Short mmCIF file of C-alpha atoms in Angstrom, two decimals:
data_model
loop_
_atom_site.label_atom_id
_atom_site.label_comp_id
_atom_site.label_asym_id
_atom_site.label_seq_id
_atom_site.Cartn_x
_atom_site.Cartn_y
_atom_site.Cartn_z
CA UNK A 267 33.47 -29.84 -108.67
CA UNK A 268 32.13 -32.32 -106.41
CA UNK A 269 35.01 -33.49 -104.99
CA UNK A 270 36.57 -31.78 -101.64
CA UNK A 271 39.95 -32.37 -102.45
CA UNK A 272 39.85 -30.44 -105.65
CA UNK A 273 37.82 -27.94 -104.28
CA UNK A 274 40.54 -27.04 -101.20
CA UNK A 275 42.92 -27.52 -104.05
CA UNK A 276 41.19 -24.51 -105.93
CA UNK A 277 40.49 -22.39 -102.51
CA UNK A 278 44.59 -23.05 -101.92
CA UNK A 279 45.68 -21.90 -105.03
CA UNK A 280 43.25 -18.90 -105.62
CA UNK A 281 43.86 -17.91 -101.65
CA UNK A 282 47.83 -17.57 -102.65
CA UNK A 283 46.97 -15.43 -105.94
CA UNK A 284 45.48 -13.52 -103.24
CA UNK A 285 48.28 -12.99 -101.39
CA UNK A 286 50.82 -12.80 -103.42
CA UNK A 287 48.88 -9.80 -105.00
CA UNK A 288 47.74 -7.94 -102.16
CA UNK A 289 49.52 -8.86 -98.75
CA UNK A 290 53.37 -9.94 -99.99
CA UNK A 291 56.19 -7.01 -100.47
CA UNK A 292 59.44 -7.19 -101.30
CA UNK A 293 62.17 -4.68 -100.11
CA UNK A 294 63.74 -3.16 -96.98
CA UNK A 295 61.07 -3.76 -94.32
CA UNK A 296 61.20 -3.22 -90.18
CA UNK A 297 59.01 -5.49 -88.39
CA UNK A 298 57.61 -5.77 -85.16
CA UNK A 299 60.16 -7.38 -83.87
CA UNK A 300 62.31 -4.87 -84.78
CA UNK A 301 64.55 -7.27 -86.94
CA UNK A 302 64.63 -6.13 -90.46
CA UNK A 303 63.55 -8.35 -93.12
CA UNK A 304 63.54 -8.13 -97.29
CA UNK A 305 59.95 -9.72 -97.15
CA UNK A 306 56.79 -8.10 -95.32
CA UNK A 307 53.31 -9.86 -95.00
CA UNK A 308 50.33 -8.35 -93.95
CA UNK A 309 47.40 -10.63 -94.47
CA UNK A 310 44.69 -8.19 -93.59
CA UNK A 311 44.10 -6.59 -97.17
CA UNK A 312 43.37 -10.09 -98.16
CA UNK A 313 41.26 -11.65 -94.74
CA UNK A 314 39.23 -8.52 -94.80
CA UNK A 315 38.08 -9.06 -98.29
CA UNK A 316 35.05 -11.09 -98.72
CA UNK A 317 36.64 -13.66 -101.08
CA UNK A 318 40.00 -13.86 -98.91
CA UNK A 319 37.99 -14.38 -95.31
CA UNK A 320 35.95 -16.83 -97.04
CA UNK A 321 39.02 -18.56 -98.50
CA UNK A 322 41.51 -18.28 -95.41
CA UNK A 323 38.40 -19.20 -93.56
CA UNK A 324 37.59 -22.61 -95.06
CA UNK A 325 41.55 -23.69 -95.46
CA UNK A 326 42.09 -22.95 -91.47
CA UNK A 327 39.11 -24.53 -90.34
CA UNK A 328 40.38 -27.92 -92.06
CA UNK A 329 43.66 -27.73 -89.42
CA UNK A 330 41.43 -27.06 -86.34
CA UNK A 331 41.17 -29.97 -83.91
CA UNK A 332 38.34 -32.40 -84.07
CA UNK A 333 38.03 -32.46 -80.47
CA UNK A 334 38.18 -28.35 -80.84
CA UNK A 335 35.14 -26.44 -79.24
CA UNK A 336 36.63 -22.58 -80.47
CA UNK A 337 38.87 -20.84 -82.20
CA UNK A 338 40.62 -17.98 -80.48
CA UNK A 339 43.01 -15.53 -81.76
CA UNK A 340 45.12 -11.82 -80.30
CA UNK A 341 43.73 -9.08 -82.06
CA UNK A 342 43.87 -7.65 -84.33
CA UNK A 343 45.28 -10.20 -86.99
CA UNK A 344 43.62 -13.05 -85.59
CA UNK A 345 39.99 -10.83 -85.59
CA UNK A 346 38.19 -11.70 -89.17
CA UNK A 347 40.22 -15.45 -89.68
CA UNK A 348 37.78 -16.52 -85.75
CA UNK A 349 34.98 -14.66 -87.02
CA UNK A 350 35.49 -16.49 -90.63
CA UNK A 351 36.36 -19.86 -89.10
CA UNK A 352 33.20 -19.90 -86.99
CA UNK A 353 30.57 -18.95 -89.48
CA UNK A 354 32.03 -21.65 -91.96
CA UNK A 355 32.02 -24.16 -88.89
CA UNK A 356 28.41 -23.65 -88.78
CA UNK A 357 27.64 -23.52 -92.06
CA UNK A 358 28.79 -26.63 -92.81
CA UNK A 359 28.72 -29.54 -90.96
CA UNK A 360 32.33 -29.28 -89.43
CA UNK A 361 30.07 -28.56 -86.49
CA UNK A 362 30.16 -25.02 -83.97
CA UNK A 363 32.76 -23.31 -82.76
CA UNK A 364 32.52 -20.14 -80.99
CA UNK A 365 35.34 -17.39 -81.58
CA UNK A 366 37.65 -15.67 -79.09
CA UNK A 367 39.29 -12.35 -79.39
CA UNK A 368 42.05 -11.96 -77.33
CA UNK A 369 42.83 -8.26 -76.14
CA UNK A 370 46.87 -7.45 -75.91
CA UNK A 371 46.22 -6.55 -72.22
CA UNK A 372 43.10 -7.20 -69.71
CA UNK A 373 40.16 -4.11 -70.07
CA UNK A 374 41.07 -1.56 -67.50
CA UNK A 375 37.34 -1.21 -66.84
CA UNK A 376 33.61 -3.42 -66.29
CA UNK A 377 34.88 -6.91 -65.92
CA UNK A 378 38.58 -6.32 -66.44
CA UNK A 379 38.03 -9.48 -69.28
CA UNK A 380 41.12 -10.19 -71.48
CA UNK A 381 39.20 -12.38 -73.83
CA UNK A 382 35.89 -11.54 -76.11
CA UNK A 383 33.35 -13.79 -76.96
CA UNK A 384 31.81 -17.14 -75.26
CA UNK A 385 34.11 -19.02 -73.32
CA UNK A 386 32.93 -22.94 -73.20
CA UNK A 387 31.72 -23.18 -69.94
CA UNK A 388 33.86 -26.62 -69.38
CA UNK A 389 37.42 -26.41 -68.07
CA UNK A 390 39.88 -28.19 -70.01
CA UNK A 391 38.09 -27.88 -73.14
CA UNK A 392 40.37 -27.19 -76.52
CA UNK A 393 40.50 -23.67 -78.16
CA UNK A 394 42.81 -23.63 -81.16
CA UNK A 395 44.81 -20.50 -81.88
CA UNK A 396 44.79 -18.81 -85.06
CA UNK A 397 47.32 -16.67 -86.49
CA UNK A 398 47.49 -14.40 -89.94
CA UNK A 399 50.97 -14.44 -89.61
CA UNK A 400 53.92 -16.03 -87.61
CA UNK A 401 57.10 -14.96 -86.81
CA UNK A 402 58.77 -14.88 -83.82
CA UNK A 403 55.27 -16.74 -82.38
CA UNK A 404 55.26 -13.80 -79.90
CA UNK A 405 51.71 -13.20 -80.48
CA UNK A 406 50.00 -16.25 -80.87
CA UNK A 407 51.86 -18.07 -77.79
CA UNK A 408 50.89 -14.36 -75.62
CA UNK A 409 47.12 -16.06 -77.06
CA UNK A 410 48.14 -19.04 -75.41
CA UNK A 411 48.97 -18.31 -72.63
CA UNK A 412 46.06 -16.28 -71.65
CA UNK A 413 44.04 -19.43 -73.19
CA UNK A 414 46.47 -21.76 -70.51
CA UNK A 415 45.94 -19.28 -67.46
CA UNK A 416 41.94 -19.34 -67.74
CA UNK A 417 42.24 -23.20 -67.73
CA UNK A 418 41.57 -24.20 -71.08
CA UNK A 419 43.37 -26.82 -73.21
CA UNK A 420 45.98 -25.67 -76.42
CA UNK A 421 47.55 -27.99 -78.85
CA UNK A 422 47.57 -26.41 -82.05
CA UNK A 423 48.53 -23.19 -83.57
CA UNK A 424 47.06 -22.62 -87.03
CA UNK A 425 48.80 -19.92 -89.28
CA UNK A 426 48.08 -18.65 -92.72
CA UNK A 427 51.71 -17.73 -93.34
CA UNK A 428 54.85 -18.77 -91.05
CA UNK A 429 57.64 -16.49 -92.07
CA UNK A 430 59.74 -19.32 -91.17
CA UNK A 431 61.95 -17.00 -89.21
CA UNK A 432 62.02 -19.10 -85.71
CA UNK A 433 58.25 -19.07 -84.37
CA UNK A 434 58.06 -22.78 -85.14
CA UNK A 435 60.90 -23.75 -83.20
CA UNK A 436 59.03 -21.63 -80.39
CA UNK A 437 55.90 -23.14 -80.55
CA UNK A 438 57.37 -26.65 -80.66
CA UNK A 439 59.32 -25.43 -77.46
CA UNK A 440 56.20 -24.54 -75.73
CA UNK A 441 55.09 -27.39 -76.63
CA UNK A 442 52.53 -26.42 -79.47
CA UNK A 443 51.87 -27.76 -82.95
CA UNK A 444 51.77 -25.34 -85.61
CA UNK A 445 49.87 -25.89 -88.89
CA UNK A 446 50.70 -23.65 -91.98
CA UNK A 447 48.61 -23.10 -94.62
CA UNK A 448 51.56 -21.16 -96.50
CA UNK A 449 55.05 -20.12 -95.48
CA UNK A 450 57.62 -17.15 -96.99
CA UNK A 451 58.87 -19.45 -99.81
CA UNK A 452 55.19 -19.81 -101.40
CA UNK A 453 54.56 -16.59 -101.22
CA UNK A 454 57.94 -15.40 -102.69
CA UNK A 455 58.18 -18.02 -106.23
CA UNK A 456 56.87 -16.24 -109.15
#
């Protein structure tokens, strides 16, 4: 296939095989949030499988900012899609992006850093977030705001799955664009 479209068309559709197989349940699920739920996604079976990453990777890196000079993420969910999104960056010519791991809470030792990996050097510059999966947005606007304190510029919020269960609404109150690759309802049709 030499034509992009159809080959994002084919990465879409065999990414969702993916996880509809491996990271969608159905049942009687508590969530972080503590609200319960009949559907549970965990994306990690599939974004720590070589195929998956690659697949998640190239899909998210299409809804990352031109302007954008690194992807960021809160960890642990957000760990392999930066990685994955960085190397494909490179490898192609979408041009680099460095990747950002988040920590839930500042190091309690050495530098007391909250973030991982190479912050651009220029203030103002724009980091996109990415997200395995959104619901409340807790998470990836916590990303944000650590992003925000340290001076740096967020627009967009790129998700693999949005549960569709408010975190939109929240991160078009804050003020944020979110981007979906998937939401519940794909993952849920036979």
């Amino acid at each position: 296939m030499s034509d992009k479209k159809e080959i994002h068309d084919e990465q879409r559709e065999e990414l969702l095989a993916l996880l509809k197989k491996y990271a969608y349940k159905k049942g009687e699920f508590t969530l972080s949030s503590g609200k319960k739920s009949e559907h549970y996604v965990n994306c990690k079976p599939v974004t720590l499988s070589s195929m998956g990453l690659f697949y998640s990777s190239c899909l998210l890196r299409q809804q990352v900012e031109h302007e954008c000079v690194a992807v960021a993420g809160l960890t642990l969910g957000a760990d392999p899609l930066v990685s994955g999104v960085s190397i494909i960056s490179n490898m192609f010519t979408y041009g680099k992006l460095n990747a950002l791991i988040i920590r839930k809470e500042p190091k309690g030792y050495g530098t007391a850093s909250q973030v991982e990996g190479p912050l651009p050097s220029k203030k103002g510059s724009v980091i996109t977030v990415l997200e395995d999966v959104i619901t409340t947005g807790g998470s990836a606007l916590k990303a944000v705001k650590v992003l925000r304190d340290l001076d740096y510029k967020v627009n967009r919020i790129v998700t693999i799955v949005d549960r569709q269960e408010g975190g939109e609404r929240a991160i078009i109150d804050a003020g944020l664009e979110l981007k979906s690759l998937f939401t519940i309802d794909d993952l849920c049709q036979e």
